XYZ file of C-alpha atoms in Angstrom:
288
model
C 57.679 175.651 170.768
C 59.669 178.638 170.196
C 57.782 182.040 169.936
C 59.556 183.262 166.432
C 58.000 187.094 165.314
C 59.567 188.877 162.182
C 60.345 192.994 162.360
C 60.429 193.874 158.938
C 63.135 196.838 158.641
C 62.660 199.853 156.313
C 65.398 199.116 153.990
C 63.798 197.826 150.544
C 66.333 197.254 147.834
C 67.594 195.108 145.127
C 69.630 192.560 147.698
C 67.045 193.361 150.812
C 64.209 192.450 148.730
C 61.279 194.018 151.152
C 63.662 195.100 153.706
C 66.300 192.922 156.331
C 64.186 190.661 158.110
C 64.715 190.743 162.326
C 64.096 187.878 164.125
C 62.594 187.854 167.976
C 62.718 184.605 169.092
C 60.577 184.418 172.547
C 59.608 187.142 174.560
C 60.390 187.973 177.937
C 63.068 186.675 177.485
C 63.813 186.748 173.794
C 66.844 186.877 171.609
C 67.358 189.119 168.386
C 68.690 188.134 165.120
C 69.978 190.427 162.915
C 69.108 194.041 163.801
C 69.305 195.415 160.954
C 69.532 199.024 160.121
C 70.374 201.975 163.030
C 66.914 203.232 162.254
C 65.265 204.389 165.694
C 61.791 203.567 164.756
C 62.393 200.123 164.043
C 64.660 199.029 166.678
C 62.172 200.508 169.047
C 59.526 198.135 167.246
C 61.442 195.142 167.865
C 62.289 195.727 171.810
C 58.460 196.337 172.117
C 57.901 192.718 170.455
C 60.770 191.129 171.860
C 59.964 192.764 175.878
C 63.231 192.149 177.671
C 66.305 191.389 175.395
C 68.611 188.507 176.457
C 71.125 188.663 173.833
C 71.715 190.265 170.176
C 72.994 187.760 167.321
C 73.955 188.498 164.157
C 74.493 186.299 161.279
C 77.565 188.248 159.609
C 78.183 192.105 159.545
C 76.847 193.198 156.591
C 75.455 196.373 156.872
C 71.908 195.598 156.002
C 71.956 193.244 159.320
C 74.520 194.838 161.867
C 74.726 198.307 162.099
C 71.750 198.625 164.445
C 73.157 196.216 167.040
C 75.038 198.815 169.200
C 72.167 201.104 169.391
C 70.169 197.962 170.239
C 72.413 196.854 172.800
C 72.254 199.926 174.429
C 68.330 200.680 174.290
C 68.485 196.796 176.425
C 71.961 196.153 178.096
C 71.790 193.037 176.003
C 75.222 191.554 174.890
C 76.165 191.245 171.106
C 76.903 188.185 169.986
C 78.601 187.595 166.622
C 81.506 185.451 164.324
C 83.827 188.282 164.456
C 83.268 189.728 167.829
C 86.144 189.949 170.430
C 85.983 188.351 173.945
C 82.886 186.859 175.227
C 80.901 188.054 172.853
C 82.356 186.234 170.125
C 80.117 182.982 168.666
C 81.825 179.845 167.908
C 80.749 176.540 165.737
C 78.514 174.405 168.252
C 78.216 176.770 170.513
C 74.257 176.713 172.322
C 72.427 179.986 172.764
C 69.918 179.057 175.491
C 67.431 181.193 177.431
C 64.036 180.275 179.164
C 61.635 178.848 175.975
C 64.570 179.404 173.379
C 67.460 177.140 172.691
C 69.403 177.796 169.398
C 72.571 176.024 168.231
C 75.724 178.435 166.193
C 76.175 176.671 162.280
C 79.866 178.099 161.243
C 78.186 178.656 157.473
C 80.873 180.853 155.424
C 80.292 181.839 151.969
C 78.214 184.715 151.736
C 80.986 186.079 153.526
C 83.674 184.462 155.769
C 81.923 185.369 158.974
C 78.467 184.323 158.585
C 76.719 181.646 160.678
C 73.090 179.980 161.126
C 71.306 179.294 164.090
C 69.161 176.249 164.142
C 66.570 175.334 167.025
C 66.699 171.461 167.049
C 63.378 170.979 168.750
C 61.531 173.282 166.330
C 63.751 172.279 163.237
C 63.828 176.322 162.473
C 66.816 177.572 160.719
C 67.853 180.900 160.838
C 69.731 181.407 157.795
C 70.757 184.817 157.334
C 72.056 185.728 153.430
C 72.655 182.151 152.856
C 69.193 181.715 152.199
C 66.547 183.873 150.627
C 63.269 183.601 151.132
C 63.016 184.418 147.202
C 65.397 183.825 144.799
C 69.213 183.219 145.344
C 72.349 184.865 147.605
C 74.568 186.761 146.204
C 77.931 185.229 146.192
C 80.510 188.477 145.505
C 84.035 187.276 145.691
C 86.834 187.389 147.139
C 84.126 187.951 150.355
C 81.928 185.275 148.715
C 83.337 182.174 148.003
C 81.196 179.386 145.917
C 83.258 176.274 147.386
C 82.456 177.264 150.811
C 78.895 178.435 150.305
C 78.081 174.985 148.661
C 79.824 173.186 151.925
C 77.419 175.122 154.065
C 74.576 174.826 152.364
C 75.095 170.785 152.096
C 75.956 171.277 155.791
C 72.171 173.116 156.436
C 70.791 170.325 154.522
C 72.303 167.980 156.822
C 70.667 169.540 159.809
C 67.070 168.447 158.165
C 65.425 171.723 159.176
C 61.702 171.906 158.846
C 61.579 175.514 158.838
C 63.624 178.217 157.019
C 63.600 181.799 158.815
C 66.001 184.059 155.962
C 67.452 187.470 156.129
C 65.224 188.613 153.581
C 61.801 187.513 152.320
C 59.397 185.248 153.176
C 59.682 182.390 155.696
C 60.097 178.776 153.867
C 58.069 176.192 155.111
C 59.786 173.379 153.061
C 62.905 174.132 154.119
C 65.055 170.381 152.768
C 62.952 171.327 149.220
C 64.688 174.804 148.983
C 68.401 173.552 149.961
C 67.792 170.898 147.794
C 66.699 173.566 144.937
C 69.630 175.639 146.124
C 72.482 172.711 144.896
C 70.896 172.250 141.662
C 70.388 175.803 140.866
C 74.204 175.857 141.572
C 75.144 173.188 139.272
C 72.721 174.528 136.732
C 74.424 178.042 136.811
C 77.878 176.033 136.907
C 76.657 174.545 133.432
C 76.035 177.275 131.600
C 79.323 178.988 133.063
C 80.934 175.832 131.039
C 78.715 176.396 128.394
C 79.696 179.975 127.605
C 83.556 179.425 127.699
C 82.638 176.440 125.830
C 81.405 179.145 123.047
C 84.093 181.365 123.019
C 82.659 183.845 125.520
C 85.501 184.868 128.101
C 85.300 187.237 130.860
C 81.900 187.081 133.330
C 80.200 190.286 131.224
C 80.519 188.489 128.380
C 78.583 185.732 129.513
C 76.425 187.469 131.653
C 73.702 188.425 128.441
C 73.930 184.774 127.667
C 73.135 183.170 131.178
C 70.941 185.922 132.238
C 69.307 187.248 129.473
C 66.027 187.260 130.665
C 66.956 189.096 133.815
C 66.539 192.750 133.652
C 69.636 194.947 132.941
C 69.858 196.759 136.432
C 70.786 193.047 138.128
C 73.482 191.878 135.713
C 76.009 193.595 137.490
C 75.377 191.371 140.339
C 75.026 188.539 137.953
C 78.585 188.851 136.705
C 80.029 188.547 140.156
C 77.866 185.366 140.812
C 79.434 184.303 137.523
C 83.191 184.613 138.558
C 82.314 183.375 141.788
C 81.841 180.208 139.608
C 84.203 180.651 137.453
C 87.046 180.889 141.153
C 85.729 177.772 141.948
C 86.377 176.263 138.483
C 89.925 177.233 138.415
C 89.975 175.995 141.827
C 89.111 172.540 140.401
C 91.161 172.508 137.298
C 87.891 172.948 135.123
C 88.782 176.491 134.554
C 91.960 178.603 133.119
C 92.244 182.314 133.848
C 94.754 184.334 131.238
C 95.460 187.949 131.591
C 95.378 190.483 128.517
C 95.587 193.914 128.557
C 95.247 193.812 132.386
C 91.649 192.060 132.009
C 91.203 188.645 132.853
C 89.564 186.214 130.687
C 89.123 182.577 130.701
C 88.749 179.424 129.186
C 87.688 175.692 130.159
C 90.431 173.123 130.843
C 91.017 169.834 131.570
C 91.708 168.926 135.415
C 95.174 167.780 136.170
C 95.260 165.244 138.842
C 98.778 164.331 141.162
C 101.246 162.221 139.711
C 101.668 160.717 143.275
C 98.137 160.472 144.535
C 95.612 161.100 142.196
C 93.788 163.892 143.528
C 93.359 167.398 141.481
C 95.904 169.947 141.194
C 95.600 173.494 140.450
C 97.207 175.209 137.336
C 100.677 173.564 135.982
C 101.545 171.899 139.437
C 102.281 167.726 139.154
C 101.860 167.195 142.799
C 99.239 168.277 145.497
C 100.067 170.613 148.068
C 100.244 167.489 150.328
C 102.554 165.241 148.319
C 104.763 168.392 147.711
C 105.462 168.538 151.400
C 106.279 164.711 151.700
C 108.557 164.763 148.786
C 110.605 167.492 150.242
C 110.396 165.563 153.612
C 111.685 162.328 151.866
C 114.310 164.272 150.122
C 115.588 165.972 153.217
C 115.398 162.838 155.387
């Protein structure tokens, strides 16, 4: 069983919740996730848990998780180890991260942000999860770096992985890990309902419908809220559920019916009466 110790980092806030939480994961050898912070005190904390450092991950480079890497890296000689890195530190989809006592598998999990990634131990069933996953409440999904389509494909993809185990980037470990993805997708749809709702009744641009979703929330998070609400609102349009209209250089929307292809069935965006796909084969027919 892998040896998994938290290093809580001194960076409370309203997205860090107590402060980033750093993963070792075994010791001498052990791997760190997610720094955290360039704060000398605490990096010094987690090489004196962690004893010799094989290799420095990071979930995505946000910089509540990243910026302490380099000084990490350099306090161990241990390699950094990320989506977006260049050369061979650079982390791809499958990809196994295997020492002595520690064996972790990449999870390409975009959303969040486009760069972010889990790392799930198969024998343990613990899931690293990053921002993906709180250990209390929800991520923050901020477009255009957040995207709602792709953080709902990741998180089905998590729950596919049937972890037992949730280790997030902030808060407290979840030890019924399928029971919080699960809660995740509903939350989701519940949140996508009351988006619908609220165009439904008029209301037309996210801080409009921000009081009326999250009115029980206090006023220093609904700025937050209103970005989780055009995140939904993006992937609405995406689906033909949703209709964006500028007016005075501020957009504001409405529901709509879903068009579907005239050729194939499948959804459309906007005014279009073919798909991307059967767009290309009608020109290719035409031209052949």
């Amino acid at each position: 069983m892998m040896r998994i110790l938290r290093v809580l980092a001194p960076n409370p806030g309203i997205r860090e919740l107590e402060g980033t939480n750093t993963w070792v994961v075994g010791r001498w050898p052990a791997v760190v996730v997610d720094p955290g912070p360039d704060d000398a005190d605490h990096l010094r904390e987690v090489v004196d848990a962690a004893g010799r450092v094989e290799a420095i991950l990071l979930t995505h480079d946000h910089p509540d998780h990243a910026p302490g890497a380099p000084s990490l890296a350099a306090l161990t000689g241990a390699p950094v180890l990320s989506w977006r890195s260049e050369g061979s530190g650079r982390l791809r989809d499958g990809q196994a991260v295997a020492i002595p006592g520690v064996h972790l598998r990449v999870v390409a999990a975009p959303g969040h942000t486009p760069d972010h990634v889990a790392f799930f131990g198969a024998e343990d069933g613990a899931l690293f999860t990053g921002d993906m996953v709180l250990g209390r409440g929800t991520s923050v999904i901020d477009p255009p770096e957040g995207d709602l389509v792709a953080y709902l494909r990741s998180i089905h993809r998590m729950r596919d992985l049937e972890p037992r185990t949730i280790y997030p980037g902030h808060g407290p470990v979840i030890l019924e890990a399928v029971a919080k993805l699960d809660g995740y997708l509903e939350h989701r749809a519940m949140r996508e309902e009351q988006v619908l709702a609220a165009m439904r009744d008029g209301l037309a641009t996210p801080e409009e419908m921000v009081p009326a979703i999250y009115g029980d929330y206090p006023p220093e998070v609904h700025e937050l809220a209103a970005r989780s609400v055009l995140a939904h609102l993006l992937k609405l349009e995406s689906e033909g559920r949703a209709q964006k209209r500028k007016r005075d250089g501020v957009a504001r929307w409405k529901p709509s019916e879903p068009r579907t292809c005239e050729r194939c069935g499948r959804p459309v965006k906007g005014r279009s009466r073919l798909c991307p796909s059967c767009s290309v084969a009608v020109l290719q027919e035409r031209d052949g």
